[in-house]
Coordinates of C-alpha atoms in Angstrom, one line a residue:
M1 CA -10.9 25.3 -23.9
Y2 CA -10.0 24.3 -20.4
L3 CA -11.8 22.4 -17.6
S4 CA -11.0 22.7 -14.0
T5 CA -11.1 19.7 -11.7
G6 CA -10.0 20.9 -8.3
S7 CA -6.4 21.9 -8.4
R8 CA -5.9 20.5 -12.0
W9 CA -6.7 21.9 -15.4
F10 CA -7.3 19.9 -18.5
R11 CA -7.6 20.9 -22.2
L12 CA -10.9 19.7 -23.6
D13 CA -9.9 20.2 -27.2
R14 CA -6.6 18.2 -26.8
H15 CA -8.2 14.9 -28.0
A16 CA -10.8 16.3 -30.3
G17 CA -9.3 14.4 -33.2
V18 CA -10.2 11.0 -31.8
R19 CA -13.9 11.6 -31.5
P20 CA -14.8 11.7 -35.2
T21 CA -13.3 8.2 -35.6
L22 CA -15.6 6.7 -33.0
P23 CA -19.3 5.8 -33.2
A24 CA -21.8 8.6 -32.2
A25 CA -22.7 6.8 -29.0
L26 CA -19.2 6.7 -27.8
T27 CA -18.6 10.3 -28.8
A28 CA -21.6 11.3 -26.6
I29 CA -20.2 9.3 -23.7
M30 CA -16.9 11.1 -23.9
Q31 CA -18.4 14.6 -24.3
N32 CA -20.6 14.3 -21.2
G33 CA -18.0 12.7 -19.0
M34 CA -19.9 9.4 -18.5
L35 CA -16.9 7.3 -19.4
D36 CA -14.8 9.0 -16.8
R37 CA -17.5 8.6 -14.2
V38 CA -18.0 4.9 -14.9
F39 CA -14.2 4.2 -14.7
Q40 CA -13.8 6.3 -11.5
D41 CA -16.9 4.8 -9.8
A42 CA -15.5 1.3 -10.4
L43 CA -12.0 2.3 -9.4
K44 CA -12.4 4.4 -6.2
P45 CA -13.9 1.9 -3.8
E46 CA -10.9 -0.4 -4.4
F47 CA -8.3 2.3 -3.7
L48 CA -8.1 2.0 0.1
Y49 CA -4.4 1.6 1.1
A50 CA -3.1 4.1 -1.5
A51 CA -5.6 6.8 -0.6
L52 CA -3.7 7.4 2.7
A53 CA -0.3 7.9 1.0
D54 CA 1.6 11.2 0.9
Q55 CA 2.4 12.5 -2.6
E56 CA 5.9 13.0 -4.0
P57 CA 5.5 13.2 -7.9
W58 CA 8.8 12.9 -9.8
Q59 CA 10.3 12.4 -13.2
G60 CA 12.7 9.7 -14.3
G61 CA 13.2 6.8 -16.7
L62 CA 11.7 3.3 -16.2
G63 CA 13.9 1.5 -13.7
D64 CA 15.3 4.7 -12.2
T65 CA 15.7 4.9 -8.4
K66 CA 15.1 8.0 -6.4
I67 CA 16.6 8.3 -3.0
F68 CA 14.6 10.2 -0.3
T69 CA 16.2 11.5 2.9
R70 CA 14.7 12.2 6.3
K71 CA 16.5 14.0 9.1
G72 CA 16.7 12.8 12.7
L73 CA 16.4 15.1 15.7
L74 CA 19.1 16.9 17.8
A75 CA 19.5 15.4 21.2
P76 CA 17.7 17.5 23.9
V77 CA 20.0 19.5 26.1
T78 CA 19.1 19.3 29.8
T79 CA 22.5 20.2 31.4
P80 CA 23.4 23.9 31.8
I81 CA 26.5 25.1 29.9
T82 CA 27.5 27.2 32.9
G83 CA 29.0 30.0 30.8
S84 CA 30.9 27.7 28.4
D85 CA 30.5 27.7 24.6
P86 CA 28.0 24.9 23.6
S87 CA 29.5 22.0 21.7
A88 CA 28.5 21.6 18.1
A89 CA 25.7 19.1 17.7
T90 CA 25.0 16.9 14.8
Y91 CA 21.9 15.0 13.7
S92 CA 21.6 11.7 11.7
V93 CA 19.8 11.1 8.4
E94 CA 18.1 8.1 7.0
Q95 CA 17.4 7.2 3.4
W96 CA 14.8 5.2 1.6
S97 CA 14.1 4.8 -2.1
V98 CA 11.4 4.2 -4.8
V99 CA 11.8 2.7 -8.3
M100 CA 10.0 4.0 -11.4
D101 CA 7.9 1.2 -12.8
Q102 CA 4.8 1.0 -15.0
Y103 CA 1.5 -0.9 -14.3
A104 CA -1.2 -1.3 -16.9
N105 CA -3.9 -3.5 -18.3
S106 CA -6.2 -3.4 -21.3
V107 CA -9.5 -4.6 -22.7
D108 CA -10.6 -4.9 -26.3
T109 CA -14.2 -4.3 -27.2
N110 CA -15.9 -5.3 -30.4
L111 CA -18.3 -2.4 -31.1
L112 CA -20.5 -4.5 -33.3
Q113 CA -21.2 -6.9 -30.5
S114 CA -21.5 -4.1 -28.0
S115 CA -24.2 -2.4 -30.1
M116 CA -26.2 -5.7 -30.2
T117 CA -26.4 -6.1 -26.4
L118 CA -29.1 -4.6 -24.2
A119 CA -26.5 -2.8 -22.1
S120 CA -23.4 -1.2 -23.5
K121 CA -20.6 -3.8 -23.4
F122 CA -18.1 -0.9 -23.8
L123 CA -19.2 0.8 -20.6
A124 CA -19.2 -2.6 -18.9
D125 CA -15.6 -3.2 -20.1
V126 CA -14.5 0.2 -18.8
A127 CA -16.1 -0.5 -15.4
Q128 CA -14.3 -3.8 -15.2
L129 CA -11.1 -2.1 -16.2
G130 CA -11.6 0.4 -13.4
V131 CA -12.0 -2.3 -10.8
N132 CA -8.9 -4.0 -12.1
A133 CA -6.9 -0.8 -11.9
G134 CA -8.1 -0.1 -8.4
Q135 CA -7.3 -3.6 -7.2
S136 CA -3.9 -3.8 -8.9
I137 CA -2.6 -0.5 -7.5
N138 CA -4.2 -1.2 -4.1
Q139 CA -2.3 -4.6 -4.0
V140 CA 0.9 -3.0 -5.1
T141 CA 0.5 -0.5 -2.2
R142 CA -0.5 -3.2 0.2
N143 CA 2.4 -5.5 -0.6
K144 CA 4.9 -2.6 -0.1
L145 CA 3.3 -1.6 3.2
F146 CA 3.1 -5.1 4.7
A147 CA 6.5 -6.2 3.4
A148 CA 7.8 -3.5 5.7
Y149 CA 5.4 -3.5 8.7
S150 CA 5.1 -7.3 9.0
G151 CA 8.7 -8.0 8.3
G152 CA 11.5 -9.0 10.7
S153 CA 9.3 -11.6 12.4
T154 CA 9.0 -15.1 11.0
W155 CA 9.5 -18.8 11.8
C156 CA 11.5 -21.8 10.8
T157 CA 9.4 -24.0 8.4
T158 CA 11.6 -27.1 8.2
A159 CA 13.5 -29.1 10.8
G160 CA 17.1 -29.9 10.0
S161 CA 20.5 -30.8 11.3
S162 CA 23.1 -28.4 12.7
D163 CA 24.1 -25.9 10.1
T164 CA 23.9 -22.2 9.3
S165 CA 21.1 -22.4 6.8
M166 CA 17.4 -22.0 7.8
I167 CA 14.3 -22.0 5.6
V168 CA 11.8 -19.6 7.0
Q169 CA 8.2 -18.6 6.2
S170 CA 9.3 -15.1 4.9
V171 CA 12.5 -13.2 4.5
N172 CA 10.9 -9.8 4.6
G173 CA 12.7 -7.6 7.1
F174 CA 15.8 -9.7 7.1
Q175 CA 17.4 -8.6 3.8
F176 CA 18.7 -5.2 4.9
V177 CA 20.3 -3.6 8.0
M178 CA 20.6 0.2 8.6
V179 CA 24.2 1.5 8.1
N180 CA 24.7 5.2 8.6
G181 CA 21.1 5.8 7.8
V182 CA 21.0 3.7 4.6
L183 CA 19.3 0.3 4.3
T184 CA 22.2 -1.9 3.3
P185 CA 22.0 -5.6 2.2
V186 CA 23.0 -7.9 5.1
S187 CA 26.4 -9.6 4.8
G188 CA 29.2 -11.0 6.9
A189 CA 30.4 -7.3 7.2
N190 CA 26.9 -6.0 7.9
P191 CA 25.1 -8.7 9.9
L192 CA 21.6 -8.3 11.3
N193 CA 21.2 -9.2 14.9
V194 CA 18.3 -11.6 15.5
T195 CA 17.0 -14.1 18.0
V196 CA 16.2 -17.7 16.9
G197 CA 14.1 -19.6 19.4
G198 CA 14.9 -16.9 22.0
V199 CA 18.7 -17.4 21.5
A200 CA 20.9 -14.6 20.1
N201 CA 22.2 -15.1 16.6
T202 CA 22.9 -13.1 13.4
V203 CA 21.8 -13.2 9.8
T204 CA 24.7 -12.7 7.3
G205 CA 22.9 -13.6 4.0
V206 CA 19.5 -14.0 2.5
N207 CA 18.2 -16.0 -0.5
A208 CA 14.8 -14.6 -1.2
G209 CA 14.1 -17.2 -3.9
T210 CA 14.3 -20.1 -1.5
S211 CA 13.3 -18.2 1.7
T212 CA 16.6 -19.1 3.3
L213 CA 18.5 -17.2 5.9
T214 CA 22.2 -17.8 6.5
L215 CA 23.0 -17.5 10.1
G216 CA 26.2 -16.5 11.8
T217 CA 26.1 -19.3 14.2
A218 CA 25.2 -22.9 13.4
R219 CA 22.2 -24.4 15.1
V220 CA 19.7 -27.4 14.8
D221 CA 16.6 -26.1 13.1
V222 CA 13.3 -26.8 14.8
Q223 CA 10.0 -26.2 13.0
G224 CA 8.1 -23.2 14.4
D225 CA 11.1 -21.6 16.1
A226 CA 10.6 -17.8 16.1
V227 CA 13.1 -15.7 14.2
I228 CA 12.9 -12.1 15.3
A229 CA 15.1 -9.3 14.0
A230 CA 16.5 -6.7 16.5
N231 CA 14.9 -3.9 14.5
A232 CA 11.6 -5.7 13.8
P233 CA 8.5 -3.4 13.7
T234 CA 6.0 -3.9 16.5
V235 CA 3.3 -6.5 15.7
I236 CA 0.4 -6.9 18.1
R237 CA -0.6 -10.4 18.8
P238 CA -2.5 -12.1 21.7
T239 CA -0.5 -12.6 24.9
G240 CA 2.2 -15.1 24.7
I241 CA 2.2 -15.4 20.9
N242 CA 5.7 -14.8 19.3
T243 CA 4.8 -15.3 15.6
A244 CA 1.7 -16.2 13.5
F245 CA 2.9 -19.8 13.6
N246 CA 1.8 -20.1 17.3
L247 CA -1.7 -18.7 16.7
G248 CA -4.5 -21.0 17.7
S249 CA -8.2 -21.0 16.7
T250 CA -9.0 -19.2 20.0
N251 CA -6.7 -16.3 19.4
V252 CA -9.3 -14.1 17.7
A253 CA -9.5 -10.4 17.2
T254 CA -10.5 -8.2 20.2
L255 CA -10.6 -4.5 20.8
A256 CA -7.8 -4.8 23.3
L257 CA -5.4 -5.8 20.4
F258 CA -6.3 -2.6 18.5
R259 CA -6.1 -0.4 21.7
A260 CA -2.5 -1.8 22.1
A261 CA -1.8 -0.7 18.5
V262 CA -3.1 2.8 19.2
A263 CA -1.0 3.0 22.3
R264 CA 2.1 2.0 20.4
L265 CA 1.4 4.7 17.7
R266 CA 0.8 7.4 20.3
S267 CA 3.9 6.5 22.3
M268 CA 5.9 7.0 19.1
N269 CA 4.2 10.3 18.5
V270 CA 2.8 9.2 15.2
P271 CA 0.5 11.9 13.7
T272 CA -3.2 11.0 13.0
F273 CA -5.6 11.6 10.2
G274 CA -7.7 14.3 11.6
G275 CA -7.4 13.0 15.2
Y276 CA -7.9 9.3 14.3
Y277 CA -5.7 6.4 13.1
T278 CA -7.1 4.2 10.4
A279 CA -7.6 0.4 10.8
H280 CA -8.1 -1.7 7.7
I281 CA -10.0 -4.8 8.6
D282 CA -11.4 -7.7 6.6
A283 CA -14.8 -9.4 7.1
T284 CA -13.4 -12.1 9.5
T285 CA -11.8 -9.5 11.7
E286 CA -15.0 -7.5 11.7
Q287 CA -17.1 -10.5 12.6
E288 CA -14.8 -11.5 15.5
L289 CA -14.8 -7.9 16.8
F290 CA -18.6 -7.9 17.0
N291 CA -18.3 -11.0 19.3
D292 CA -16.2 -8.9 21.7
S293 CA -18.1 -7.1 24.4
D294 CA -15.6 -4.3 24.7
F295 CA -15.9 -3.6 21.0
K296 CA -19.7 -3.5 21.0
Q297 CA -19.7 -1.2 24.0
A298 CA -17.3 1.2 22.3
L299 CA -19.3 1.0 19.1
Q300 CA -22.3 2.6 20.9
G301 CA -20.5 5.8 21.2
R302 CA -19.2 5.9 17.6
V303 CA -19.0 8.9 15.3
D304 CA -19.7 8.4 11.6
S305 CA -16.6 8.8 9.4
P306 CA -16.8 11.8 7.0
I307 CA -14.0 10.3 4.9
W308 CA -14.7 6.6 4.4
M309 CA -18.5 6.9 4.5
G310 CA -20.0 3.5 3.5
L311 CA -16.7 1.7 4.0
S312 CA -16.4 2.7 7.6
I313 CA -17.9 1.0 10.7
G314 CA -17.4 4.3 12.6
R315 CA -14.9 6.3 14.5
F316 CA -14.2 5.3 18.1
S317 CA -11.3 4.2 20.4
G318 CA -9.1 6.6 18.5
I319 CA -9.6 4.6 15.2
D320 CA -11.4 5.1 12.0
W321 CA -12.5 1.5 11.2
V322 CA -12.5 0.8 7.5
R323 CA -13.7 -2.4 5.8
N324 CA -11.0 -3.6 3.4
I325 CA -11.5 -7.2 2.0
E326 CA -7.9 -7.2 0.7
A327 CA -6.3 -7.1 4.1
P328 CA -3.7 -9.9 3.8
I329 CA -3.9 -13.4 5.4
V330 CA -1.1 -16.0 5.8
A331 CA -1.2 -19.7 6.5
S332 CA 0.2 -20.6 9.9
G333 CA -0.6 -23.1 12.7
T334 CA 0.5 -24.9 15.8
G335 CA 1.5 -28.5 15.8
G336 CA 0.7 -29.0 12.2
S337 CA -2.9 -27.8 12.5
T338 CA -3.2 -25.1 9.9
V339 CA -4.8 -21.8 11.0
V340 CA -5.3 -18.7 8.8
A341 CA -3.7 -15.7 10.3
H342 CA -5.4 -12.4 9.5
R343 CA -3.4 -9.2 9.4
P344 CA -5.3 -6.0 9.8
I345 CA -3.2 -2.9 10.1
V346 CA -3.6 0.4 12.1
M347 CA -2.1 3.3 10.1
G348 CA -0.9 6.7 11.1
A349 CA -0.1 9.6 8.8
N350 CA 3.0 9.6 6.6
A351 CA 3.4 5.8 6.8
L352 CA 3.3 5.5 3.0
V353 CA 4.6 7.7 0.2
A354 CA 3.2 7.6 -3.4
A355 CA 5.8 8.6 -6.0
P356 CA 4.0 8.8 -9.3
F357 CA 5.5 9.9 -12.6
D358 CA 4.3 13.5 -12.9
S359 CA 4.0 13.8 -16.8
T360 CA 1.9 10.9 -17.9
A361 CA -0.8 13.2 -19.4
S362 CA 1.7 14.9 -21.8
L363 CA 3.7 11.9 -23.1
L364 CA 2.5 12.5 -26.7
A365 CA 3.1 16.3 -26.6
G366 CA 5.0 17.5 -29.6
T367 CA 4.8 14.2 -31.5
G368 CA 2.2 15.2 -34.0
V369 CA -0.2 12.4 -33.0
E370 CA -1.5 13.9 -29.8
D371 CA -5.1 13.8 -31.0
V372 CA -5.1 10.1 -32.2
P373 CA -5.9 8.3 -28.9
S374 CA -8.1 9.7 -26.2
I375 CA -5.9 10.0 -23.0
R376 CA -7.6 11.3 -19.8
M377 CA -6.2 11.4 -16.3
I378 CA -8.8 10.1 -13.8
N379 CA -8.2 11.4 -10.3
V380 CA -9.0 8.6 -7.8
A381 CA -7.4 9.9 -4.7
D382 CA -5.5 13.0 -3.6
S383 CA -2.8 13.6 -6.3
I384 CA -3.2 10.1 -7.6
D385 CA -4.2 10.0 -11.3
V386 CA -4.6 6.9 -13.4
A387 CA -4.5 7.3 -17.2
L388 CA -7.6 6.1 -19.1
I389 CA -6.6 5.6 -22.7
V390 CA -9.0 4.9 -25.5
R391 CA -7.4 3.8 -28.8
P392 CA -9.3 4.2 -32.1
P393 CA -10.0 0.9 -34.0
Q394 CA -7.0 -0.6 -35.8
D395 CA -8.7 -3.3 -37.7
R396 CA -10.0 -3.0 -41.3
L397 CA -13.7 -3.2 -40.2
Q398 CA -13.1 -0.4 -37.6
Q399 CA -14.9 -2.4 -35.0
N400 CA -12.3 -3.3 -32.3
I401 CA -11.6 -0.5 -29.8
S402 CA -8.9 -0.8 -27.1
T403 CA -9.3 0.7 -23.6
T404 CA -6.3 0.8 -21.3
W405 CA -5.4 2.0 -17.8
S406 CA -1.9 3.0 -16.9
W407 CA -0.1 4.2 -13.8
V408 CA 3.7 4.9 -13.6
G409 CA 5.6 5.3 -10.3
D410 CA 6.2 3.5 -7.0
Y411 CA 5.2 3.5 -3.4
G412 CA 7.8 3.9 -0.7
V413 CA 7.8 3.2 3.0
P414 CA 10.0 5.5 5.1
S415 CA 12.0 3.5 7.8
D416 CA 11.8 6.0 10.8
S417 CA 14.9 4.5 12.3
L418 CA 16.1 7.8 13.8
T419 CA 13.4 8.4 16.4
G420 CA 11.9 6.4 19.2
D421 CA 13.2 2.8 19.9
A422 CA 15.3 0.5 17.7
A423 CA 12.4 -0.8 15.7
L424 CA 12.0 0.2 12.0
Y425 CA 8.7 1.4 10.5
K426 CA 6.9 3.0 13.4
R427 CA 4.0 4.8 11.6
A428 CA 1.7 1.7 11.4
V429 CA 1.1 -1.4 13.5
V430 CA 0.1 -4.8 12.1
V431 CA -2.4 -6.8 14.3
E432 CA -2.3 -10.6 13.9
H433 CA -5.1 -13.0 14.9
A434 CA -6.6 -16.3 13.9

């Protein structure tokens, strides 16, 4: 017997063998789909960044790397050939990669204890597991996204004497340089052009463990000096602010910052999600925006979002405003006075690619023990399925049941180096404010 869930089909009888080994209450839960519903309801609200990713399922072994290729454009021809044969044109290609990794977590439930509680502890454990899965994969996605789109812009954290070593707040965006369309580790042969404190320099080596950049030209380190890569993505900050280090308490979020982000995306011809870009903002960003008169005026003409529903403030100013409490923050400050820098992001389409393993549901096929655990794929976003695995009791009393979630794959961020200006990563814009 098969069950259709959208574009996917599942065999209902595949895991029939596990049900007789479980208590009647759990059997009923599995038969009516309650367990799937509890897990999905807990998981889906936390799955915000990943929900916007394009899908590229693939097969490979753990640790395998897959190389993706995007083509550049042919240069426009605006000069007549006046009867001559046209010259052969060429276009460039760029590459980016994903790595096959596995993410998972598990909860054990004592069914004797669960049966003694007023509410099912088993269902509570599954709900907590769903939240954990959503937060975990959401943060994996977030970290990939922000490592790219907030990279290439940092500051010196420690003053020092004249040398070629500099400790910085983050080395993201300084580890690679584009060589013939391929992101290549920086080295003496492949230096990355940067400015340090407004003065041209190069990065010839990176130690990610100590957050140290090796510079091509020696200099005296000054705490707070901005280090900006020549190919750094655009980050929108209040006027006159070079990095998050220089943010002061008065540099709060305003609609003008987000309008600038939209203008940047439109100027790079970045596609939208149904006519709107998506801004992920945390509670502090939202509170500051409601103190901005321009934002409140634009809010009056809002359109409710049919996609994000309760998570959205509304659609206006070309943006679908989404509440996301996991938007990252970073400690910064001017003159030693620590200020928390918030980093909402405005995303366009195709900024992120999900590359999940496409055969998780059939891992046990042909082994003879297909019916021992219950393995169901829970769809939490377009083409994003998380495995919910229920293992029968292994103890002598047959009381301890194990529930696990698992996701195998990676998220990639295309570099978009072949179109527009020299900046990498053009399909989203980070906004920084205090």
